[in-house]
Short mmCIF file of C-alpha atoms and ligand atoms in Angstrom, two decimals:
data_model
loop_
_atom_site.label_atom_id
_atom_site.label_comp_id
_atom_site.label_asym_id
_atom_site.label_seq_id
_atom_site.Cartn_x
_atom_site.Cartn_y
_atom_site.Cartn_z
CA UNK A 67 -3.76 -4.66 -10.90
CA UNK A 68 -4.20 -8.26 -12.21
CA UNK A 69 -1.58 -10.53 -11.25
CA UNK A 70 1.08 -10.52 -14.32
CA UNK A 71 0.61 -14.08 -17.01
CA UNK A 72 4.86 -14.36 -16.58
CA UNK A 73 4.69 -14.55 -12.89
CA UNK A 74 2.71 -17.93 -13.35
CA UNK A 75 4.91 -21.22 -13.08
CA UNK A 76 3.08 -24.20 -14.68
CA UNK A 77 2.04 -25.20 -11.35
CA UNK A 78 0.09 -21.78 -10.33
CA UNK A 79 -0.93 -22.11 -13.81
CA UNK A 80 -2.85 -25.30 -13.57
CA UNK A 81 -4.02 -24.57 -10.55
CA UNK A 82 -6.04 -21.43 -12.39
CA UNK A 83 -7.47 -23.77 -14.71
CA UNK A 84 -8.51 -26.92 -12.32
CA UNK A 85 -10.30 -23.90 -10.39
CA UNK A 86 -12.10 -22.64 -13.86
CA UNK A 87 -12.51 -26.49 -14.96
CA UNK A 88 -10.38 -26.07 -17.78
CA UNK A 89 -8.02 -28.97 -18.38
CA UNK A 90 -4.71 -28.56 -16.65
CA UNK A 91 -2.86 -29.39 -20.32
CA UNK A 92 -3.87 -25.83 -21.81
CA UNK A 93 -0.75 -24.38 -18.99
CA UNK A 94 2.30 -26.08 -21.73
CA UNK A 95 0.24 -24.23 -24.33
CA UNK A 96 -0.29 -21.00 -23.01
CA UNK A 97 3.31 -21.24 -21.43
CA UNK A 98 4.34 -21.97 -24.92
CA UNK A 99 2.59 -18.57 -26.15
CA UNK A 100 3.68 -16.77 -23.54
CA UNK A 101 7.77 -17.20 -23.40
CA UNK A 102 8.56 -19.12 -26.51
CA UNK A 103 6.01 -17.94 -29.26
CA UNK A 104 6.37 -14.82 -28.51
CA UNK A 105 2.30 -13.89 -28.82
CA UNK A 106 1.73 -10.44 -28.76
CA UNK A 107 -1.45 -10.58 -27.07
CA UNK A 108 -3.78 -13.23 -26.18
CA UNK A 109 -5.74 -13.35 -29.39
CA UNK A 110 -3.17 -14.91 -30.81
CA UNK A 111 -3.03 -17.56 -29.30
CA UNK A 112 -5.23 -20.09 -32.19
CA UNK A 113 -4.60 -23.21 -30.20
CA UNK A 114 -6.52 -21.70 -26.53
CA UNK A 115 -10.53 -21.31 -27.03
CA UNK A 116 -12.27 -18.42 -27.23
CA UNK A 117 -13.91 -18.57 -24.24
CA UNK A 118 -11.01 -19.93 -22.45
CA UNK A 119 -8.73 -16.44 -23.85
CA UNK A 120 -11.32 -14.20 -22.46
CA UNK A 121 -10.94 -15.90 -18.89
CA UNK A 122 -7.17 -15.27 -18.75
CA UNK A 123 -7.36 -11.80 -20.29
CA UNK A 124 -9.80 -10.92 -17.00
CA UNK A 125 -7.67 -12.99 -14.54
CA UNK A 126 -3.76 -11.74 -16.08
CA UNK A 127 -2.10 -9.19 -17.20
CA UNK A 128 -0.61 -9.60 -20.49
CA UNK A 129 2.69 -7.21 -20.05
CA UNK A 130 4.00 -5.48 -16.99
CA UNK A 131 6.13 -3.15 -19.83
CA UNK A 132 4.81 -1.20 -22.45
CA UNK A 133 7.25 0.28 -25.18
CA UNK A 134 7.81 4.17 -24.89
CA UNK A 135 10.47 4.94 -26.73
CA UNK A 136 13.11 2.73 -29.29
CA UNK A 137 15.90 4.36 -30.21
CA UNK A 138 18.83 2.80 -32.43
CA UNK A 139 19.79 0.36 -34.92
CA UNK A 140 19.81 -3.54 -35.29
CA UNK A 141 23.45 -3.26 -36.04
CA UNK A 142 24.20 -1.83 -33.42
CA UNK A 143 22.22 -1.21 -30.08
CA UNK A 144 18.07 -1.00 -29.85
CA UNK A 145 17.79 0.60 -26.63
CA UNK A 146 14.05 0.31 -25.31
CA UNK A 147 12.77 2.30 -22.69
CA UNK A 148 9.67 0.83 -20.90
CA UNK A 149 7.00 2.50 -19.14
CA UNK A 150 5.83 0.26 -16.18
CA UNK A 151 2.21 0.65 -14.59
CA UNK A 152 2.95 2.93 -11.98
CA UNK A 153 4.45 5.25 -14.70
CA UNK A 154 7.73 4.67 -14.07
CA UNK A 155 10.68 3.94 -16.30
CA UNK A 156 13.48 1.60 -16.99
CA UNK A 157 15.38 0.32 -20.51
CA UNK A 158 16.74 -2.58 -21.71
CA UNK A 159 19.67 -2.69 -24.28
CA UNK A 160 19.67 -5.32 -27.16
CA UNK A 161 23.24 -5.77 -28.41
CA UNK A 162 24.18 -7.60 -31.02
CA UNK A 163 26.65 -10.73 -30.32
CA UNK A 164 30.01 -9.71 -29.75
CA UNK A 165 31.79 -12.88 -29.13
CA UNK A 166 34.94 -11.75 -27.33
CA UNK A 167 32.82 -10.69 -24.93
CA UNK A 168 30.74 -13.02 -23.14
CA UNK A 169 31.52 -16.03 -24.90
CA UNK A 170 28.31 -16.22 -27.40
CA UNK A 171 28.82 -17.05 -31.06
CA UNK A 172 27.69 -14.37 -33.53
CA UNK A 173 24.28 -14.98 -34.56
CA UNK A 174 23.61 -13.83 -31.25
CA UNK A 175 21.90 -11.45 -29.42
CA UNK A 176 22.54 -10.27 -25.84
CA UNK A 177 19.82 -8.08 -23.83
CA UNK A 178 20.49 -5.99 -20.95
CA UNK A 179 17.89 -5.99 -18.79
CA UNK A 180 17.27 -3.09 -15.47
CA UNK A 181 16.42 -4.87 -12.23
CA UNK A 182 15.46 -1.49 -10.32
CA UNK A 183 13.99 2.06 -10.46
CA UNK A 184 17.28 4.05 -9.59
CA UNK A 185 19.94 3.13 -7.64
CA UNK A 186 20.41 3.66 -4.35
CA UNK A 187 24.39 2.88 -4.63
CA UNK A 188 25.42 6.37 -6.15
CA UNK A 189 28.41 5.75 -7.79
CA UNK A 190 29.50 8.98 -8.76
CA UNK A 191 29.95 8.98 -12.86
CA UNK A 192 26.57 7.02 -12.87
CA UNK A 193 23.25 8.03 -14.45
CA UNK A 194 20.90 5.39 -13.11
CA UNK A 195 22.31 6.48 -9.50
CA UNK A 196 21.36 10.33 -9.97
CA UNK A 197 17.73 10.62 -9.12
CA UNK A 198 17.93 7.99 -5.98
CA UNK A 199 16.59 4.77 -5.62
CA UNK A 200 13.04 4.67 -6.75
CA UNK A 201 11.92 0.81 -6.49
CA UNK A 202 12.80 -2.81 -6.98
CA UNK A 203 11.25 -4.10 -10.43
CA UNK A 204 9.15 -7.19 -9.28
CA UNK A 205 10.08 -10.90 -11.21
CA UNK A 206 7.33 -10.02 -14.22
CA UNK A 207 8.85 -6.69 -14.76
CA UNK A 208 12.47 -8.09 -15.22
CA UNK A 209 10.92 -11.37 -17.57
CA UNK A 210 8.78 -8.93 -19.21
CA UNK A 211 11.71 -6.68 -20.46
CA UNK A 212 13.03 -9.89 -22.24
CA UNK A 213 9.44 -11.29 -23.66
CA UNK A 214 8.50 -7.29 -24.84
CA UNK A 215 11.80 -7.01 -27.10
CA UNK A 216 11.31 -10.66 -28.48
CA UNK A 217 7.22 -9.49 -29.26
CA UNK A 218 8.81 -6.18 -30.83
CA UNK A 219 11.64 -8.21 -33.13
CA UNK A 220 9.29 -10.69 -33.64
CA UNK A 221 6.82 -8.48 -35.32
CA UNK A 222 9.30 -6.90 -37.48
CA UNK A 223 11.19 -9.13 -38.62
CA UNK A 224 8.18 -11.69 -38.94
CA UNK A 225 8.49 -15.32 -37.81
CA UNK A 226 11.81 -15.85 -37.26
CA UNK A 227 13.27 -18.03 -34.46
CA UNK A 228 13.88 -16.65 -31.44
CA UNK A 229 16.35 -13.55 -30.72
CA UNK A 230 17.69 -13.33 -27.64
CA UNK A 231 20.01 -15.84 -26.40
CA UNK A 232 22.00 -14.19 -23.76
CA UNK A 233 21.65 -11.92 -21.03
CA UNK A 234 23.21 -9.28 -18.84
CA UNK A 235 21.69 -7.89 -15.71
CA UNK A 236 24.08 -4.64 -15.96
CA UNK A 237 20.47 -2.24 -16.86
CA UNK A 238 19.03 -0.12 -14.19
CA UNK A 239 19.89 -0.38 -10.77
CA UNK A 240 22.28 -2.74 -8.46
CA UNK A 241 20.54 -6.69 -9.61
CA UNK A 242 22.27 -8.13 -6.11
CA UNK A 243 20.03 -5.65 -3.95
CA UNK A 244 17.46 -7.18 -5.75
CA UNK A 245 18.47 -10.51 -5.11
CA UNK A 246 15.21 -12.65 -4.47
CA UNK A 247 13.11 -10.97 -7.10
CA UNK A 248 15.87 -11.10 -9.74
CA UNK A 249 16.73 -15.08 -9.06
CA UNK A 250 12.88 -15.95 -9.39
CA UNK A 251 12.80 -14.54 -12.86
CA UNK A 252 16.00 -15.83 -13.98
CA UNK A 253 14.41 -18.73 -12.87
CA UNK A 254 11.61 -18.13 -15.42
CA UNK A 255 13.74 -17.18 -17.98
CA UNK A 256 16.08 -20.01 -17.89
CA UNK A 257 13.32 -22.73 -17.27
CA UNK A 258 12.70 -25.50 -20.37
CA UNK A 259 8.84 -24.26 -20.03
CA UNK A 260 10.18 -20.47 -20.02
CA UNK A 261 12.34 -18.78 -22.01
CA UNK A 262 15.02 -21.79 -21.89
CA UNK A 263 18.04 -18.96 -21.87
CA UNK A 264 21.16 -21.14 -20.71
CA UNK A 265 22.41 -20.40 -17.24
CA UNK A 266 26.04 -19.86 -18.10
CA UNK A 267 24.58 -17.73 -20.87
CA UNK A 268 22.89 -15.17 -18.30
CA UNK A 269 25.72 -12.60 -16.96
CA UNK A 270 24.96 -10.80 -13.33
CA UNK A 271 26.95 -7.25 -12.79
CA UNK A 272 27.16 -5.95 -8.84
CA UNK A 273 29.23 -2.99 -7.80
CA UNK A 274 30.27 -5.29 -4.99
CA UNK A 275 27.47 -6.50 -2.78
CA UNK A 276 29.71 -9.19 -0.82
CA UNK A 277 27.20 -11.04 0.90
CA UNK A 278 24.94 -11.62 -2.42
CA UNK A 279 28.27 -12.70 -4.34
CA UNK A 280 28.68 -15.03 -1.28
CA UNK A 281 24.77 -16.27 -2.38
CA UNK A 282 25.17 -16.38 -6.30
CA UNK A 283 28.41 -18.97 -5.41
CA UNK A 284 26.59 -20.90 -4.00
CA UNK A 285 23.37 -21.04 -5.87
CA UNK A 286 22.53 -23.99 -8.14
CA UNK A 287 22.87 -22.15 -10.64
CA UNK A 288 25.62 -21.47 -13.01
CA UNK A 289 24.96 -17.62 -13.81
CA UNK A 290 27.91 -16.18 -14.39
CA UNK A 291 29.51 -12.80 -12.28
CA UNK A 292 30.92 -9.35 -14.12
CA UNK A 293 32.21 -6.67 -11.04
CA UNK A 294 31.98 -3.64 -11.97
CA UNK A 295 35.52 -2.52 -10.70
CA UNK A 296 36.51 0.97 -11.90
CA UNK A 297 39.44 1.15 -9.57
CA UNK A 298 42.35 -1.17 -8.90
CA UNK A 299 42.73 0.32 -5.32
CA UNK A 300 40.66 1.47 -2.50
CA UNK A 301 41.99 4.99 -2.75
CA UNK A 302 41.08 5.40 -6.13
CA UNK A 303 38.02 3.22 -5.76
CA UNK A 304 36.61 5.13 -2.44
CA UNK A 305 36.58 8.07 -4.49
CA UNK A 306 34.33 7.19 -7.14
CA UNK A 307 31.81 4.17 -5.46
CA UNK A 308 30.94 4.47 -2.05
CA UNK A 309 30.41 1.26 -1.41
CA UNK A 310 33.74 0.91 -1.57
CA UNK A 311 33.85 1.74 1.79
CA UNK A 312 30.85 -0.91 3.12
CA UNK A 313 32.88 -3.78 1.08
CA UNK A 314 36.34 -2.83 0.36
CA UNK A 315 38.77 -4.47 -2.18
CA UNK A 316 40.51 -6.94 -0.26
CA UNK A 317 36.66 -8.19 1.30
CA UNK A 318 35.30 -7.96 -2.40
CA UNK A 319 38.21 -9.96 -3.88
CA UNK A 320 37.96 -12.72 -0.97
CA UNK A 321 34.11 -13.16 -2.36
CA UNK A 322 35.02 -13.23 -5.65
CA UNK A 323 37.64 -15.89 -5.29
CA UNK A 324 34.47 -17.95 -3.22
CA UNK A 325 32.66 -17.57 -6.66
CA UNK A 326 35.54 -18.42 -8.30
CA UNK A 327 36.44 -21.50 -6.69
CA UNK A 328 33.36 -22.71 -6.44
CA UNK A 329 31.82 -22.50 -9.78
CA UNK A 330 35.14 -22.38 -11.73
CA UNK A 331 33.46 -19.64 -14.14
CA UNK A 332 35.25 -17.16 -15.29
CA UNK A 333 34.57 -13.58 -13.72
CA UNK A 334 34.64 -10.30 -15.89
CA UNK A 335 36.37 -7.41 -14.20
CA UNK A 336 34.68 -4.09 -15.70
CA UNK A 337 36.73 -0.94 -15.34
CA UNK A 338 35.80 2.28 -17.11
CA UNK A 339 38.17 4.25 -18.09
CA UNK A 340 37.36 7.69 -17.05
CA UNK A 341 40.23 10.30 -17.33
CA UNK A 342 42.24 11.65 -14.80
CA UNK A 343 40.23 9.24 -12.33
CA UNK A 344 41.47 5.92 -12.90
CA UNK A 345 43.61 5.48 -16.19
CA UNK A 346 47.25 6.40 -14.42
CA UNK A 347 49.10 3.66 -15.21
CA UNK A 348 49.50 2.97 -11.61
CA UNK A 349 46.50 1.18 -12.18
CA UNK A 350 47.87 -1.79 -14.06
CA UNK A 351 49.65 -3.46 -11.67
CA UNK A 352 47.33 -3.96 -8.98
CA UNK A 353 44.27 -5.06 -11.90
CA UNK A 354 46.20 -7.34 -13.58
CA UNK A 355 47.42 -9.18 -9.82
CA UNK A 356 43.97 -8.99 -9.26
CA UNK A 357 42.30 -10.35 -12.65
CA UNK A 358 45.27 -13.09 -12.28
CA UNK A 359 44.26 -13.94 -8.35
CA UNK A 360 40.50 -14.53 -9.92
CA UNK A 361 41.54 -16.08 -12.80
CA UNK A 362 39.35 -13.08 -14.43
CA UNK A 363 38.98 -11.09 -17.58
CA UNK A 364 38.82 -7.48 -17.54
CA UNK A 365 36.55 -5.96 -19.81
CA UNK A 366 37.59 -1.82 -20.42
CA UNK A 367 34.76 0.59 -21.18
CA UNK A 368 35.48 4.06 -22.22
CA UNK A 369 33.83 6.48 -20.15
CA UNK A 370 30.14 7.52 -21.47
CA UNK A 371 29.56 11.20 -21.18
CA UNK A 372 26.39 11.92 -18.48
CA UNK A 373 24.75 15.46 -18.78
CA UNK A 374 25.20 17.29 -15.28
CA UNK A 375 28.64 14.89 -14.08
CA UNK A 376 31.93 16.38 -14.81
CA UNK A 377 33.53 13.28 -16.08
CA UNK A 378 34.64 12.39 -19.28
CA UNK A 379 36.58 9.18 -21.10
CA UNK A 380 40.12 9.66 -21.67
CA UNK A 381 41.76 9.98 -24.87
CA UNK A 382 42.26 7.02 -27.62
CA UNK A 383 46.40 7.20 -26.68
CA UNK A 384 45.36 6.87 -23.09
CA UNK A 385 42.40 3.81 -23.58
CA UNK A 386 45.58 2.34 -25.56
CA UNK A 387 48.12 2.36 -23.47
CA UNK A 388 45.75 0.83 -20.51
CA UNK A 389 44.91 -1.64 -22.60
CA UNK A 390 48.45 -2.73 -23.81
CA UNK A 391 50.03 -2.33 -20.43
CA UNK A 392 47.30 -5.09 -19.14
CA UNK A 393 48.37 -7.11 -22.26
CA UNK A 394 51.79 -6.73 -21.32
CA UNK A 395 51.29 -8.50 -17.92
CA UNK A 396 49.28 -11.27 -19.68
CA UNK A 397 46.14 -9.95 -18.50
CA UNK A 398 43.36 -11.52 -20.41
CA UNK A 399 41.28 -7.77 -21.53
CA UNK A 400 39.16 -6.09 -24.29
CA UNK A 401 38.62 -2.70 -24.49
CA UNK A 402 35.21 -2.11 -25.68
CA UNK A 403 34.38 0.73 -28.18
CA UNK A 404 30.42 -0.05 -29.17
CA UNK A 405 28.99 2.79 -31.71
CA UNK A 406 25.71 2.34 -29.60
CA UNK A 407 27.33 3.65 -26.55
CA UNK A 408 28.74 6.77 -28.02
CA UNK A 409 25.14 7.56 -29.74
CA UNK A 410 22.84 7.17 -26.73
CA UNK A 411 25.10 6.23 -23.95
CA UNK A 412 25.30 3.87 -21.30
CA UNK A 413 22.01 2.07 -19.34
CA UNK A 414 20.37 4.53 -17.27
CA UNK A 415 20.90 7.43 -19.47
CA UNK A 416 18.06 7.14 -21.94
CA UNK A 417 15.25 7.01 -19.05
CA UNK A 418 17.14 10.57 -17.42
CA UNK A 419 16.88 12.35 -20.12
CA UNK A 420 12.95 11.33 -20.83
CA UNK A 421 12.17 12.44 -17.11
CA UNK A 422 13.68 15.47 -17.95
CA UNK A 423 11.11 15.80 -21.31
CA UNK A 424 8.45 15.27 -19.10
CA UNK A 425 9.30 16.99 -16.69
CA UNK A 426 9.62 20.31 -19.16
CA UNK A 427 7.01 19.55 -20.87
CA UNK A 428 4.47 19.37 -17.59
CA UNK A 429 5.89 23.00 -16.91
N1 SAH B 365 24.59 -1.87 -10.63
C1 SAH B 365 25.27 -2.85 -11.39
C2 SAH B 365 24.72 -3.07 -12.77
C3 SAH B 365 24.24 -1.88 -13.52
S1 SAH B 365 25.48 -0.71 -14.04
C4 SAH B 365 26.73 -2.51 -11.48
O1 SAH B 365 27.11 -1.43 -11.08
O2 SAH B 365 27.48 -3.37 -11.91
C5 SAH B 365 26.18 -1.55 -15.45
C6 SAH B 365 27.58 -1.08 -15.79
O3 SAH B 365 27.54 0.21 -16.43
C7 SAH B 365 28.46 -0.95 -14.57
O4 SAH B 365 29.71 -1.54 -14.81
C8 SAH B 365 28.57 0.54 -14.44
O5 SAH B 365 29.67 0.91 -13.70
C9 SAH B 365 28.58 0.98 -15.88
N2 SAH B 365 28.35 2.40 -16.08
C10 SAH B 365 27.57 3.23 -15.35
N3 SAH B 365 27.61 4.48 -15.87
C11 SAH B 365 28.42 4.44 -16.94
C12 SAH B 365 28.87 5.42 -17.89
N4 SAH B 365 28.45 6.66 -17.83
N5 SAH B 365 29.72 5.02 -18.85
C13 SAH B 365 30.11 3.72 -18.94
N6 SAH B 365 29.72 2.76 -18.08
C14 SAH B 365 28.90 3.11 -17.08
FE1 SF4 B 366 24.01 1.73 -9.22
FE2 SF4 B 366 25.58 0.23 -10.80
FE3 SF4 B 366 25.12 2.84 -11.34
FE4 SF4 B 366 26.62 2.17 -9.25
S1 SF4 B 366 27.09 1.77 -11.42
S2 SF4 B 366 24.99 3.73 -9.26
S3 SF4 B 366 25.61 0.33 -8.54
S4 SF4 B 366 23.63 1.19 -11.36
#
């Protein structure tokens, strides 16, 4: 396989083209193509020779992701699932701007992006965890996720400016056990030469890696942390994320305070609400000390049906009256009912059930 065009930093870049005698200016330009132009291939790139194009299309590959399914609406979620080229797959969710949310104004859009093949964390109501951990997605396949849906909007909605402005790493797979491939392409993607995506704009989710929150405090940059919580205490949390056990709540909060004090960002708390599981009201308490201790927001998510788990979201009365007893303690919390999620369901999802088409259909 050639080495992927997205992997290149302008430095590796004009180091290609000192070795090929081409001048070293052509990397801004074929940078420029590449992350902010949104070329689809390298034809289109008018401003790069001929003869200069046909060099880099032997020496790079254009995409590590190639579109195999899109399923949804622009209103509401485009989920994409991408075929890698070991024939693997992973999605990406494009979701329009909701501004409660992560703090982005409304002509926005936010992409989740996967960061692994499976998961090898198993929590228990999780698709993405069900098959096992497959692989980590190298740098290019996590920037390519973001360049693909920007080529596929681009195209049909012709010329417009560029799409996506902010990003969650909450796809496929745990992003904090993927921790140096996933910082080099945030790197990419937040670079001036790259996809210029604001650091406080990009939003990393961990089921509670401690020692990698520990890292992302106190790394440069200012990416901001969502924990996916699901359970106020370790009884209830033990029983539905087993790594609950390697990095229980009281070592988990202690990292996220680190975070906390060091970056003074504000943390998102995400708790699904899945019924009989973790909406008793016993709950409240302890998430609203907790969200107060990290100065945090939680952000509720109604439980998203998987095929094969026995769990299922609780009813509208019940999302309600977790929602308003957080309010009542001044908690700062949404509740988040996206028609997207009800359609096709949550990350992970979309990718299980094509496995399963191709797996019947190879029968
Ligand atoms: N591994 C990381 C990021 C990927 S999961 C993490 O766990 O944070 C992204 C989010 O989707 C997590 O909060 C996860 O708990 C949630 N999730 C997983 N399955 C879900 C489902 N069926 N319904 C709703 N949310 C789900
Ligand atoms: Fe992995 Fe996150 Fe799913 Fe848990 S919730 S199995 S950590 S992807």
């Amino acid at each position: 396989m050639l080495p992927p065009i997205s992997s290149q930093s302008p430095e590796s870049l004009k180091n290609w083209l000192v070795q090929h005698n081409e001048p070293t200016y052509r990397a801004d330009q074929i940078l420029q193509w590449v992350h902010q132009k949104a070329a689809v291939d390298w034809s289109a790139m008018s401003n790069i020779p001929d003869s200069l194009r046909n060099q880099l299309a032997e020496a790079f590959q254009f995409s590590t992701v190639e579109a195999a399914q899109e399923q949804g609406s622009l209103d509401t979620t485009l989920k994409y699932l991408w075929k890698l080229n070991d024939g693997q797959f992973v999605e990406s969710v494009l979701i329009p701007a909701n501004p409660a949310l992560y703090g982005e104004s409304s002509d926005r859009h936010t992409l989740c992006v996967s960061t692994q093949v499976g998961c090898a964390y198993g929590c228990r109501f999780c698709a993405s965890g069900l098959g096992g951990f497959k692989r980590n997605l190298t740098p290019a396949e996590i920037v390519d996720q973001v360049l693909a849906v920007e080529r596929i909007r681009r195209d049909a909605a012709s010329a417009r400016e560029r799409l996506i402005t902010n990003l969650v790493i909450m796809g496929m797979g745990e992003p904090m056990a993927n921790y140096e491939n996933l910082m080099e392409a945030l790197e990419t993607l937040n670079a001036e030469w790259g996809a210029g995506i604001g650091a406080r704009k990009i939003t990393i989710s961990t089921s509670g890696l401690v020692p990698r929150i520990l890292d992302l405090a106190h790394h440069p940059k200012q990416y901001r942390l969502a924990i996916s919580l699901h359970g106020a205490t370790d009884a209830v949390r033990e029983k539905i994320m087993p790594i609950n056990q390697r990095y229980p709540l009281k070592e988990l909060a202690a990292a996220a305070s680190e975070y906390q004090s060091v970056k003074n960002g504000m943390i998102t708390l995400e708790y699904i609400l899945i019924e009989g599981i973790n909406d008793h009201p016993e709950q409240i308490s302890p998430l609203a000390q907790l969200a107060t201790e990290l100065r945090a927001k939680v952000n509720l998510i109604p439980y998203n049906h998987v095929d094969g788990l026995e769990w299922n979201r609780p009813s509208i009365g019940t999302q309600d009256a977790f929602l308003n007893g957080l309010k009542a303690l001044g908690t700062p919390v949404t509740l988040r009912r996206e028609k997207g999620h009800d359609i096709d369901a949550a990350c992970g999802q979309l990718r299980l059930r094509t496995e399963k088409e191709l797996a019947e259909e190879a029968l």
